[in-house]
Amino acid sequence: EFRRVLFRSDAHQPLYRIYHGWARFLCAEAADIRTRNEAREAIKQALTQDESIDVGYLFMGHISKMLGNDELAERFYRKTLTLSPNNADALRELRLLESRRRERGKDGLLNKIFKK
């Protein structure tokens, strides 16, 4: 893809910093909270420069999901879809989050008490 080739040429471009932050986050050990936070902040900073980069919101959704914040992840996936309505990754993740929410609802205390 053209924009992927383009972003490699300039480390100051937001798209480059988003991919670099995502790679740093993935390569960091789970216990290396400092590096993971720096990587996440790099992506957030790049998105403040260019809010139209859908993959940045997708990666923020993945990061939020990995850190256990499904509500925030859902917001990032929905933002991804506003920018790129056919983004298969964001659609898949939203479906997964929604199915988990439905499953949790089935296991709730009231559902156990009033089960048919």
PDB file of C-alpha atoms in Angstrom:
ATOM      1  CA  GLU A   1       0.000   0.000   0.000  1.00  0.00           C
ATOM      2  CA  PHE A   2       1.297   3.445  -0.940  1.00  0.00           C
ATOM      3  CA  ARG A   3       0.859   5.117   2.434  1.00  0.00           C
ATOM      4  CA  ARG A   4       2.774   2.326   4.193  1.00  0.00           C
ATOM      5  CA  VAL A   5       5.734   2.921   1.915  1.00  0.00           C
ATOM      6  CA  LEU A   6       5.424   6.658   2.397  1.00  0.00           C
ATOM      7  CA  PHE A   7       5.430   6.604   6.185  1.00  0.00           C
ATOM      8  CA  ARG A   8       8.785   4.785   6.330  1.00  0.00           C
ATOM      9  CA  SER A   9      10.520   7.732   4.780  1.00  0.00           C
ATOM     10  CA  ASP A  10       9.899  10.226   7.574  1.00  0.00           C
ATOM     11  CA  ALA A  11       9.976   9.344  11.263  1.00  0.00           C
ATOM     12  CA  HIS A  12       8.167  12.586  12.056  1.00  0.00           C
ATOM     13  CA  GLN A  13       5.014  11.583  10.201  1.00  0.00           C
ATOM     14  CA  PRO A  14       2.086  10.547  12.409  1.00  0.00           C
ATOM     15  CA  LEU A  15       1.555   7.256  10.565  1.00  0.00           C
ATOM     16  CA  TYR A  16       5.180   6.277  11.141  1.00  0.00           C
ATOM     17  CA  ARG A  17       4.902   7.107  14.841  1.00  0.00           C
ATOM     18  CA  ILE A  18       1.679   5.114  15.151  1.00  0.00           C
ATOM     19  CA  TYR A  19       3.226   1.972  13.686  1.00  0.00           C
ATOM     20  CA  HIS A  20       6.413   2.511  15.663  1.00  0.00           C
ATOM     21  CA  GLY A  21       4.429   2.908  18.900  1.00  0.00           C
ATOM     22  CA  TRP A  22       2.405  -0.212  18.134  1.00  0.00           C
ATOM     23  CA  ALA A  23       5.578  -2.216  17.471  1.00  0.00           C
ATOM     24  CA  ARG A  24       7.132  -0.941  20.714  1.00  0.00           C
ATOM     25  CA  PHE A  25       4.016  -1.877  22.657  1.00  0.00           C
ATOM     26  CA  LEU A  26       3.978  -5.390  21.197  1.00  0.00           C
ATOM     27  CA  CYS A  27       7.690  -5.943  21.790  1.00  0.00           C
ATOM     28  CA  ALA A  28       7.668  -4.693  25.371  1.00  0.00           C
ATOM     29  CA  GLU A  29       7.516  -7.228  28.164  1.00  0.00           C
ATOM     30  CA  ALA A  30       4.220  -7.250  30.041  1.00  0.00           C
ATOM     31  CA  ALA A  31       6.034  -6.058  33.170  1.00  0.00           C
ATOM     32  CA  ASP A  32       7.669  -3.156  31.311  1.00  0.00           C
ATOM     33  CA  ILE A  33       4.877  -0.720  32.054  1.00  0.00           C
ATOM     34  CA  ARG A  34       7.011   2.333  31.304  1.00  0.00           C
ATOM     35  CA  THR A  35       7.755   1.265  27.721  1.00  0.00           C
ATOM     36  CA  ARG A  36       4.156   0.226  27.143  1.00  0.00           C
ATOM     37  CA  ASN A  37       2.906   3.607  28.413  1.00  0.00           C
ATOM     38  CA  GLU A  38       5.421   5.472  26.248  1.00  0.00           C
ATOM     39  CA  ALA A  39       4.321   3.483  23.210  1.00  0.00           C
ATOM     40  CA  ARG A  40       0.663   4.198  23.916  1.00  0.00           C
ATOM     41  CA  GLU A  41       1.399   7.897  24.429  1.00  0.00           C
ATOM     42  CA  ALA A  42       3.310   8.020  21.133  1.00  0.00           C
ATOM     43  CA  ILE A  43       0.230   6.718  19.330  1.00  0.00           C
ATOM     44  CA  LYS A  44      -2.032   9.186  21.141  1.00  0.00           C
ATOM     45  CA  GLN A  45       0.301  12.057  20.287  1.00  0.00           C
ATOM     46  CA  ALA A  46       0.403  11.065  16.628  1.00  0.00           C
ATOM     47  CA  LEU A  47      -3.394  10.960  16.557  1.00  0.00           C
ATOM     48  CA  THR A  48      -3.543  14.515  17.872  1.00  0.00           C
ATOM     49  CA  GLN A  49      -1.513  15.530  14.824  1.00  0.00           C
ATOM     50  CA  ASP A  50      -3.691  13.635  12.367  1.00  0.00           C
ATOM     51  CA  GLU A  51      -7.053  12.428  13.637  1.00  0.00           C
ATOM     52  CA  SER A  52      -7.917  10.780  10.313  1.00  0.00           C
ATOM     53  CA  ILE A  53      -5.601   7.771  10.678  1.00  0.00           C
ATOM     54  CA  ASP A  54      -7.960   4.895  11.329  1.00  0.00           C
ATOM     55  CA  VAL A  55      -5.241   2.385  12.175  1.00  0.00           C
ATOM     56  CA  GLY A  56      -4.172   4.518  15.151  1.00  0.00           C
ATOM     57  CA  TYR A  57      -7.596   4.129  16.737  1.00  0.00           C
ATOM     58  CA  LEU A  58      -7.583   0.432  15.903  1.00  0.00           C
ATOM     59  CA  PHE A  59      -4.253  -0.023  17.695  1.00  0.00           C
ATOM     60  CA  MET A  60      -5.485   2.012  20.662  1.00  0.00           C
ATOM     61  CA  GLY A  61      -8.481  -0.311  20.791  1.00  0.00           C
ATOM     62  CA  HIS A  62      -6.207  -3.348  20.781  1.00  0.00           C
ATOM     63  CA  ILE A  63      -4.068  -1.843  23.533  1.00  0.00           C
ATOM     64  CA  SER A  64      -7.106  -0.996  25.653  1.00  0.00           C
ATOM     65  CA  LYS A  65      -8.447  -4.502  25.194  1.00  0.00           C
ATOM     66  CA  MET A  66      -5.082  -6.046  26.160  1.00  0.00           C
ATOM     67  CA  LEU A  67      -5.035  -3.901  29.280  1.00  0.00           C
ATOM     68  CA  GLY A  68      -8.536  -5.064  30.226  1.00  0.00           C
ATOM     69  CA  ASN A  69     -10.474  -1.882  29.444  1.00  0.00           C
ATOM     70  CA  ASP A  70     -13.163  -3.229  27.115  1.00  0.00           C
ATOM     71  CA  GLU A  71     -15.285  -0.079  27.343  1.00  0.00           C
ATOM     72  CA  LEU A  72     -12.460   2.121  26.086  1.00  0.00           C
ATOM     73  CA  ALA A  73     -11.530  -0.470  23.474  1.00  0.00           C
ATOM     74  CA  GLU A  74     -15.088  -0.391  22.157  1.00  0.00           C
ATOM     75  CA  ARG A  75     -14.941   3.399  21.804  1.00  0.00           C
ATOM     76  CA  PHE A  76     -11.689   3.187  19.847  1.00  0.00           C
ATOM     77  CA  TYR A  77     -13.075   0.453  17.570  1.00  0.00           C
ATOM     78  CA  ARG A  78     -16.182   2.535  16.915  1.00  0.00           C
ATOM     79  CA  LYS A  79     -13.995   5.547  16.075  1.00  0.00           C
ATOM     80  CA  THR A  80     -12.052   3.333  13.676  1.00  0.00           C
ATOM     81  CA  LEU A  81     -15.308   2.436  11.944  1.00  0.00           C
ATOM     82  CA  THR A  82     -16.346   6.077  11.599  1.00  0.00           C
ATOM     83  CA  LEU A  83     -13.141   6.656   9.650  1.00  0.00           C
ATOM     84  CA  SER A  84     -13.108   3.331   7.814  1.00  0.00           C
ATOM     85  CA  PRO A  85     -16.568   1.687   7.830  1.00  0.00           C
ATOM     86  CA  ASN A  86     -15.318  -1.550   6.263  1.00  0.00           C
ATOM     87  CA  ASN A  87     -12.403  -2.134   8.637  1.00  0.00           C
ATOM     88  CA  ALA A  88     -12.665  -5.897   9.180  1.00  0.00           C
ATOM     89  CA  ASP A  89     -10.483  -5.888  12.304  1.00  0.00           C
ATOM     90  CA  ALA A  90     -12.595  -3.281  14.098  1.00  0.00           C
ATOM     91  CA  LEU A  91     -15.826  -5.021  13.071  1.00  0.00           C
ATOM     92  CA  ARG A  92     -14.550  -8.364  14.340  1.00  0.00           C
ATOM     93  CA  GLU A  93     -13.388  -6.904  17.657  1.00  0.00           C
ATOM     94  CA  LEU A  94     -16.711  -5.136  18.233  1.00  0.00           C
ATOM     95  CA  ARG A  95     -18.621  -8.347  17.551  1.00  0.00           C
ATOM     96  CA  LEU A  96     -16.373 -10.180  20.001  1.00  0.00           C
ATOM     97  CA  LEU A  97     -16.854  -7.537  22.711  1.00  0.00           C
ATOM     98  CA  GLU A  98     -20.617  -7.552  22.169  1.00  0.00           C
ATOM     99  CA  SER A  99     -20.827 -11.348  22.377  1.00  0.00           C
ATOM    100  CA  ARG A 100     -18.805 -11.305  25.601  1.00  0.00           C
ATOM    101  CA  ARG A 101     -21.166  -8.714  27.033  1.00  0.00           C
ATOM    102  CA  ARG A 102     -24.177 -10.872  26.140  1.00  0.00           C
ATOM    103  CA  GLU A 103     -22.549 -13.932  27.710  1.00  0.00           C
ATOM    104  CA  ARG A 104     -21.833 -12.024  30.919  1.00  0.00           C
ATOM    105  CA  GLY A 105     -25.464 -10.938  30.998  1.00  0.00           C
ATOM    106  CA  LYS A 106     -26.600 -14.546  30.786  1.00  0.00           C
ATOM    107  CA  ASP A 107     -24.471 -15.481  33.768  1.00  0.00           C
ATOM    108  CA  GLY A 108     -25.749 -12.638  35.938  1.00  0.00           C
ATOM    109  CA  LEU A 109     -27.355 -13.307  39.312  1.00  0.00           C
ATOM    110  CA  LEU A 110     -30.870 -12.265  38.239  1.00  0.00           C
ATOM    111  CA  ASN A 111     -30.707 -14.507  35.190  1.00  0.00           C
ATOM    112  CA  LYS A 112     -29.752 -17.451  37.392  1.00  0.00           C
ATOM    113  CA  ILE A 113     -32.591 -16.759  39.832  1.00  0.00           C
ATOM    114  CA  PHE A 114     -35.281 -16.176  37.192  1.00  0.00           C
ATOM    115  CA  LYS A 115     -34.105 -18.771  34.686  1.00  0.00           C
ATOM    116  CA  LYS A 116     -37.011 -20.390  32.834  1.00  0.00           C
TER     117      LYS A 116
END
